[in-house]
PDB file of C-alpha atoms in Angstrom:
ATOM      1  CA  MET A   1       0.007   0.025  -0.095  1.00 61.00           C
ATOM      2  CA  ASP A   2       1.759   3.111  -1.245  1.00 67.00           C
ATOM      3  CA  VAL A   3      -0.761   5.779  -2.575  1.00 80.00           C
ATOM      4  CA  THR A   4      -1.522   9.534  -2.324  1.00 83.00           C
ATOM      5  CA  LEU A   5      -4.540  10.247  -0.317  1.00 88.00           C
ATOM      6  CA  HIS A   6      -6.300  13.384   0.558  1.00 89.00           C
ATOM      7  CA  LEU A   7      -8.261  12.554   3.479  1.00 91.00           C
ATOM      8  CA  ALA A   8      -6.780  14.737   6.063  1.00 90.00           C
ATOM      9  CA  GLN A   9      -5.809  17.503   3.460  1.00 89.00           C
ATOM     10  CA  ASP A  10      -2.295  17.708   5.326  1.00 92.00           C
ATOM     11  CA  PRO A  11       0.480  16.249   3.282  1.00 92.00           C
ATOM     12  CA  ASP A  12       2.469  14.534   6.233  1.00 94.00           C
ATOM     13  CA  ALA A  13      -0.961  12.832   7.536  1.00 94.00           C
ATOM     14  CA  ASP A  14      -2.164  11.798   4.032  1.00 93.00           C
ATOM     15  CA  GLU A  15       1.275  10.548   3.276  1.00 95.00           C
ATOM     16  CA  LEU A  16       1.141   8.193   6.311  1.00 95.00           C
ATOM     17  CA  LEU A  17      -2.554   7.372   5.470  1.00 94.00           C
ATOM     18  CA  GLY A  18      -1.327   6.253   1.881  1.00 93.00           C
ATOM     19  CA  ARG A  19       1.399   3.909   2.997  1.00 94.00           C
ATOM     20  CA  SER A  20       0.011   2.424   6.447  1.00 95.00           C
ATOM     21  CA  PRO A  21      -2.798   0.215   6.379  1.00 95.00           C
ATOM     22  CA  LEU A  22      -3.319   0.579  10.332  1.00 97.00           C
ATOM     23  CA  ALA A  23      -3.079   4.347   9.985  1.00 96.00           C
ATOM     24  CA  ALA A  24      -5.800   4.348   7.414  1.00 95.00           C
ATOM     25  CA  LEU A  25      -8.145   1.983   9.770  1.00 97.00           C
ATOM     26  CA  VAL A  26      -7.313   3.954  12.972  1.00 97.00           C
ATOM     27  CA  GLY A  27      -8.634   7.183  10.983  1.00 96.00           C
ATOM     28  CA  MET A  28     -11.603   5.601   9.703  1.00 96.00           C
ATOM     29  CA  LEU A  29     -12.406   4.489  13.572  1.00 96.00           C
ATOM     30  CA  LEU A  30     -11.601   8.277  14.715  1.00 96.00           C
ATOM     31  CA  ASP A  31     -14.247   9.361  11.683  1.00 94.00           C
ATOM     32  CA  GLN A  32     -17.146  10.070  13.820  1.00 91.00           C
ATOM     33  CA  GLN A  33     -18.511  13.278  15.870  1.00 89.00           C
ATOM     34  CA  ILE A  34     -15.716  15.453  14.377  1.00 89.00           C
ATOM     35  CA  PRO A  35     -14.653  16.564  11.045  1.00 88.00           C
ATOM     36  CA  MET A  36     -13.245  14.117   8.696  1.00 88.00           C
ATOM     37  CA  GLU A  37      -9.606  16.064   7.975  1.00 90.00           C
ATOM     38  CA  TRP A  38      -9.430  16.109  11.803  1.00 93.00           C
ATOM     39  CA  ALA A  39     -10.118  12.539  12.095  1.00 94.00           C
ATOM     40  CA  PHE A  40      -7.865  11.392   9.549  1.00 95.00           C
ATOM     41  CA  LYS A  41      -5.065  13.579  10.764  1.00 96.00           C
ATOM     42  CA  GLY A  42      -5.197  11.838  13.971  1.00 96.00           C
ATOM     43  CA  PRO A  43      -3.006   8.831  13.292  1.00 97.00           C
ATOM     44  CA  ARG A  44      -0.034  11.167  12.260  1.00 97.00           C
ATOM     45  CA  VAL A  45      -0.482  13.167  15.551  1.00 97.00           C
ATOM     46  CA  ILE A  46      -0.650   9.855  17.552  1.00 97.00           C
ATOM     47  CA  ALA A  47       2.677   8.617  15.949  1.00 97.00           C
ATOM     48  CA  ASP A  48       4.349  11.779  16.144  1.00 96.00           C
ATOM     49  CA  ARG A  49       3.464  11.796  19.964  1.00 96.00           C
ATOM     50  CA  LEU A  50       4.455   8.341  20.460  1.00 96.00           C
ATOM     51  CA  GLY A  51       7.839   9.223  18.751  1.00 95.00           C
ATOM     52  CA  ALA A  52       7.333   6.969  15.681  1.00 95.00           C
ATOM     53  CA  ASP A  53       7.367   7.237  11.899  1.00 94.00           C
ATOM     54  CA  ASP A  54       4.333   4.675  11.438  1.00 95.00           C
ATOM     55  CA  LEU A  55       1.677   3.072  14.133  1.00 96.00           C
ATOM     56  CA  ASP A  56       2.587  -0.340  15.366  1.00 97.00           C
ATOM     57  CA  ALA A  57      -0.506  -2.331  16.460  1.00 97.00           C
ATOM     58  CA  HIS A  58       1.838  -4.519  18.767  1.00 97.00           C
ATOM     59  CA  ASP A  59       3.052  -1.305  20.552  1.00 97.00           C
ATOM     60  CA  ILE A  60      -0.286   0.413  20.624  1.00 97.00           C
ATOM     61  CA  ALA A  61      -2.203  -2.854  21.900  1.00 97.00           C
ATOM     62  CA  VAL A  62       0.487  -3.263  24.953  1.00 97.00           C
ATOM     63  CA  HIS A  63       0.763   0.390  25.841  1.00 96.00           C
ATOM     64  CA  ASP A  64      -0.516   1.579  29.184  1.00 96.00           C
ATOM     65  CA  PRO A  65      -4.031   2.591  28.692  1.00 96.00           C
ATOM     66  CA  GLU A  66      -3.906   5.407  31.097  1.00 97.00           C
ATOM     67  CA  SER A  67      -0.858   6.834  29.429  1.00 96.00           C
ATOM     68  CA  PHE A  68      -2.017   6.034  25.795  1.00 97.00           C
ATOM     69  CA  ALA A  69      -5.679   8.334  26.948  1.00 96.00           C
ATOM     70  CA  ALA A  70      -3.253  11.050  27.823  1.00 96.00           C
ATOM     71  CA  LEU A  71      -1.203  11.052  24.608  1.00 96.00           C
ATOM     72  CA  LEU A  72      -4.836  11.447  23.008  1.00 95.00           C
ATOM     73  CA  SER A  73      -5.764  14.078  25.395  1.00 96.00           C
ATOM     74  CA  GLN A  74      -2.920  16.434  25.007  1.00 95.00           C
ATOM     75  CA  LYS A  75      -3.610  19.755  23.201  1.00 93.00           C
ATOM     76  CA  PRO A  76      -4.884  19.687  20.373  1.00 93.00           C
ATOM     77  CA  ALA A  77      -6.668  16.652  21.369  1.00 93.00           C
ATOM     78  CA  VAL A  78      -6.947  13.927  18.616  1.00 94.00           C
ATOM     79  CA  HIS A  79     -10.630  13.394  19.047  1.00 94.00           C
ATOM     80  CA  ARG A  80     -13.701  15.245  20.984  1.00 93.00           C
ATOM     81  CA  TYR A  81     -13.513  12.105  22.943  1.00 94.00           C
ATOM     82  CA  PRO A  82     -10.085  11.298  23.404  1.00 94.00           C
ATOM     83  CA  GLY A  83     -10.265   8.895  26.303  1.00 95.00           C
ATOM     84  CA  SER A  84     -13.008   6.564  24.623  1.00 95.00           C
ATOM     85  CA  MET A  85     -11.202   6.969  21.271  1.00 96.00           C
ATOM     86  CA  ALA A  86      -7.884   5.831  23.171  1.00 97.00           C
ATOM     87  CA  ARG A  87      -9.946   2.622  24.125  1.00 97.00           C
ATOM     88  CA  ARG A  88     -11.207   1.841  20.888  1.00 97.00           C
ATOM     89  CA  ILE A  89      -7.963   2.447  19.278  1.00 97.00           C
ATOM     90  CA  GLN A  90      -6.035   0.069  21.540  1.00 97.00           C
ATOM     91  CA  GLN A  91      -9.070  -2.837  21.141  1.00 98.00           C
ATOM     92  CA  LEU A  92      -8.777  -2.497  17.504  1.00 98.00           C
ATOM     93  CA  CYS A  93      -5.036  -3.031  17.736  1.00 97.00           C
ATOM     94  CA  GLN A  94      -5.556  -5.759  20.149  1.00 98.00           C
ATOM     95  CA  TYR A  95      -7.746  -7.437  17.950  1.00 98.00           C
ATOM     96  CA  LEU A  96      -5.077  -7.033  14.808  1.00 97.00           C
ATOM     97  CA  VAL A  97      -2.517  -8.743  17.042  1.00 98.00           C
ATOM     98  CA  GLU A  98      -4.824 -11.749  18.021  1.00 97.00           C
ATOM     99  CA  HIS A  99      -6.183 -12.381  14.479  1.00 97.00           C
ATOM    100  CA  TYR A 100      -3.778 -10.969  12.107  1.00 97.00           C
ATOM    101  CA  ASP A 101      -0.498 -10.942  13.953  1.00 96.00           C
ATOM    102  CA  GLY A 102      -0.657  -6.915  13.874  1.00 96.00           C
ATOM    103  CA  ASN A 103      -0.679  -6.694  10.104  1.00 97.00           C
ATOM    104  CA  ALA A 104      -3.699  -4.596   9.436  1.00 96.00           C
ATOM    105  CA  GLU A 105      -3.153  -5.259   5.682  1.00 96.00           C
ATOM    106  CA  LEU A 106      -4.001  -8.591   6.283  1.00 96.00           C
ATOM    107  CA  VAL A 107      -7.638  -7.731   6.747  1.00 97.00           C
ATOM    108  CA  TRP A 108      -7.909  -7.442   3.037  1.00 96.00           C
ATOM    109  CA  LYS A 109      -5.027  -8.582   1.428  1.00 94.00           C
ATOM    110  CA  GLY A 110      -5.811 -11.816  -0.849  1.00 89.00           C
ATOM    111  CA  VAL A 111      -9.536 -11.798   0.226  1.00 93.00           C
ATOM    112  CA  ALA A 112     -11.566 -13.042  -3.009  1.00 92.00           C
ATOM    113  CA  ASP A 113     -15.186 -11.961  -2.101  1.00 95.00           C
ATOM    114  CA  GLY A 114     -16.486  -8.611  -1.246  1.00 95.00           C
ATOM    115  CA  ARG A 115     -18.891 -10.107   1.281  1.00 96.00           C
ATOM    116  CA  GLU A 116     -16.069 -11.860   3.094  1.00 96.00           C
ATOM    117  CA  LEU A 117     -14.069  -8.605   3.282  1.00 97.00           C
ATOM    118  CA  LEU A 118     -17.212  -6.664   4.490  1.00 97.00           C
ATOM    119  CA  ARG A 119     -17.894  -9.476   7.394  1.00 97.00           C
ATOM    120  CA  ARG A 120     -13.826  -8.952   8.435  1.00 97.00           C
ATOM    121  CA  LEU A 121     -14.179  -5.169   8.449  1.00 97.00           C
ATOM    122  CA  GLU A 122     -17.568  -5.358  10.385  1.00 97.00           C
ATOM    123  CA  ALA A 123     -15.723  -7.711  12.822  1.00 97.00           C
ATOM    124  CA  LEU A 124     -13.231  -5.044  13.664  1.00 97.00           C
ATOM    125  CA  PRO A 125     -13.915  -3.326  17.247  1.00 96.00           C
ATOM    126  CA  GLY A 126     -15.475  -0.045  16.368  1.00 94.00           C
ATOM    127  CA  PHE A 127     -16.773  -0.832  13.280  1.00 95.00           C
ATOM    128  CA  GLY A 128     -20.265  -1.164  12.586  1.00 94.00           C
ATOM    129  CA  LYS A 129     -21.759  -1.994   9.199  1.00 95.00           C
ATOM    130  CA  GLN A 130     -21.825   1.900   7.535  1.00 94.00           C
ATOM    131  CA  LYS A 131     -18.101   2.529   8.666  1.00 95.00           C
ATOM    132  CA  ALA A 132     -16.968  -0.995   7.323  1.00 96.00           C
ATOM    133  CA  GLN A 133     -19.087  -0.243   3.995  1.00 96.00           C
ATOM    134  CA  ILE A 134     -17.376   3.027   3.746  1.00 95.00           C
ATOM    135  CA  PHE A 135     -13.834   1.757   4.449  1.00 96.00           C
ATOM    136  CA  LEU A 136     -14.168  -1.255   1.884  1.00 96.00           C
ATOM    137  CA  ALA A 137     -15.485   1.404  -0.742  1.00 95.00           C
ATOM    138  CA  LEU A 138     -12.041   3.472   0.047  1.00 95.00           C
ATOM    139  CA  LEU A 139     -10.415   0.202  -0.489  1.00 95.00           C
ATOM    140  CA  GLY A 140     -11.976  -0.148  -3.802  1.00 94.00           C
ATOM    141  CA  LYS A 141     -11.864   3.212  -5.011  1.00 94.00           C
ATOM    142  CA  GLN A 142      -8.427   4.278  -3.642  1.00 92.00           C
ATOM    143  CA  LEU A 143      -6.284   1.552  -2.812  1.00 92.00           C
ATOM    144  CA  GLY A 144      -6.626  -0.848  -5.301  1.00 91.00           C
ATOM    145  CA  VAL A 145      -8.415  -3.739  -3.376  1.00 93.00           C
ATOM    146  CA  HIS A 146     -10.953  -5.283  -5.909  1.00 93.00           C
ATOM    147  CA  PRO A 147     -12.270  -8.692  -4.537  1.00 95.00           C
ATOM    148  CA  GLU A 148     -15.417  -9.783  -6.671  1.00 95.00           C
ATOM    149  CA  GLY A 149     -18.412  -7.854  -5.648  1.00 95.00           C
ATOM    150  CA  TRP A 150     -16.776  -5.222  -3.513  1.00 96.00           C
ATOM    151  CA  ARG A 151     -18.806  -2.480  -5.001  1.00 95.00           C
ATOM    152  CA  GLU A 152     -22.226  -4.331  -3.978  1.00 95.00           C
ATOM    153  CA  ALA A 153     -20.939  -5.264  -0.646  1.00 96.00           C
ATOM    154  CA  ALA A 154     -19.975  -1.430   0.006  1.00 95.00           C
ATOM    155  CA  GLY A 155     -23.556  -0.651  -0.620  1.00 93.00           C
ATOM    156  CA  SER A 156     -24.426   2.816  -2.259  1.00 93.00           C
ATOM    157  CA  TYR A 157     -20.816   3.817  -1.026  1.00 93.00           C
ATOM    158  CA  GLY A 158     -19.274   1.733  -3.766  1.00 92.00           C
ATOM    159  CA  ASP A 159     -21.137   3.336  -6.490  1.00 92.00           C
ATOM    160  CA  PRO A 160     -18.897   5.244  -9.058  1.00 89.00           C
ATOM    161  CA  GLU A 161     -18.817   8.879  -9.439  1.00 85.00           C
ATOM    162  CA  SER A 162     -20.585   9.608  -6.088  1.00 86.00           C
ATOM    163  CA  PHE A 163     -19.784  11.850  -3.788  1.00 90.00           C
ATOM    164  CA  ARG A 164     -21.081  10.319  -0.215  1.00 87.00           C
ATOM    165  CA  SER A 165     -18.043   9.522   1.887  1.00 89.00           C
ATOM    166  CA  VAL A 166     -14.457   9.446   2.381  1.00 88.00           C
ATOM    167  CA  ALA A 167     -13.916   7.176  -0.309  1.00 91.00           C
ATOM    168  CA  ASP A 168     -14.733   9.766  -2.660  1.00 91.00           C
ATOM    169  CA  ILE A 169     -12.388  12.155  -1.397  1.00 89.00           C
ATOM    170  CA  THR A 170      -9.303  13.037  -3.819  1.00 88.00           C
ATOM    171  CA  GLY A 171      -8.912  16.373  -3.115  1.00 83.00           C
ATOM    172  CA  PRO A 172     -10.215  19.737  -2.137  1.00 84.00           C
ATOM    173  CA  GLU A 173     -13.069  19.883  -4.477  1.00 86.00           C
ATOM    174  CA  SER A 174     -14.673  16.139  -3.950  1.00 87.00           C
ATOM    175  CA  LEU A 175     -14.218  17.333  -0.141  1.00 84.00           C
ATOM    176  CA  THR A 176     -16.698  20.064  -0.390  1.00 87.00           C
ATOM    177  CA  LYS A 177     -18.955  17.808  -2.530  1.00 89.00           C
ATOM    178  CA  VAL A 178     -18.965  14.807   0.139  1.00 87.00           C
ATOM    179  CA  ARG A 179     -19.630  17.841   2.771  1.00 83.00           C
ATOM    180  CA  ALA A 180     -22.369  19.122   0.778  1.00 84.00           C
ATOM    181  CA  HIS A 181     -23.799  15.308   0.365  1.00 83.00           C
ATOM    182  CA  LYS A 182     -23.748  14.815   4.395  1.00 79.00           C
ATOM    183  CA  GLN A 183     -25.340  17.994   5.092  1.00 82.00           C
ATOM    184  CA  GLU A 184     -28.362  17.231   2.695  1.00 83.00           C
ATOM    185  CA  MET A 185     -28.518  13.779   4.259  1.00 79.00           C
ATOM    186  CA  LYS A 186     -28.775  15.659   7.903  1.00 79.00           C
ATOM    187  CA  ALA A 187     -31.437  17.647   6.763  1.00 82.00           C
ATOM    188  CA  ALA A 188     -33.356  15.086   5.187  1.00 79.00           C
ATOM    189  CA  ALA A 189     -33.000  12.833   8.390  1.00 78.00           C
ATOM    190  CA  LYS A 190     -34.252  16.245  10.363  1.00 81.00           C
ATOM    191  CA  ALA A 191     -37.117  16.808   7.912  1.00 83.00           C
ATOM    192  CA  ALA A 192     -38.259  13.465   8.226  1.00 82.00           C
ATOM    193  CA  LYS A 193     -38.172  13.363  12.041  1.00 81.00           C
ATOM    194  CA  ALA A 194     -40.031  16.420  12.264  1.00 83.00           C
ATOM    195  CA  ALA A 195     -42.844  15.021   9.738  1.00 84.00           C
ATOM    196  CA  ARG A 196     -43.268  11.954  12.138  1.00 81.00           C
ATOM    197  CA  LYS A 197     -44.075  14.223  15.231  1.00 75.00           C
TER     198      LYS A 197
END
């Protein structure tokens, strides 16, 4: 895995995301309740604070939980909820160590079927169906991972020429389109909720 991503809109953070499968997974994990760019910049910030060039699942899995939470809480915090996210990142890394020898890329490497890949992603701590489908779409659209049926397994996130999620962000223009789509979806959900009252 060595591609140019533009998810953090920050060259150093995006460079790490493009070469490190674990960084990409951690960025996806952080992508909730904060701006996308902030989430995907998180892995670079964590690596820097650990004094490392990359994230290592083995090291994070055994890191003292209080110390790791403090690392994410330093200003500027890695997430709005740094303590709970520190726990989730450690759980993810512990799972990867237990099931994939700490190699995040083995979650998808060599998987021949999109449904199997989706199942593997959904099994990751902190990954529900939607997050797993978005990450599957990112793998397919930008990271060259194309098991048979990957677009179908990714649902609408796998649609070509769409601007629904981080899987579709290739620069500032597409980021603006994805952000607009998310705002439309929130407005539609709010209107539907109001209509039910």
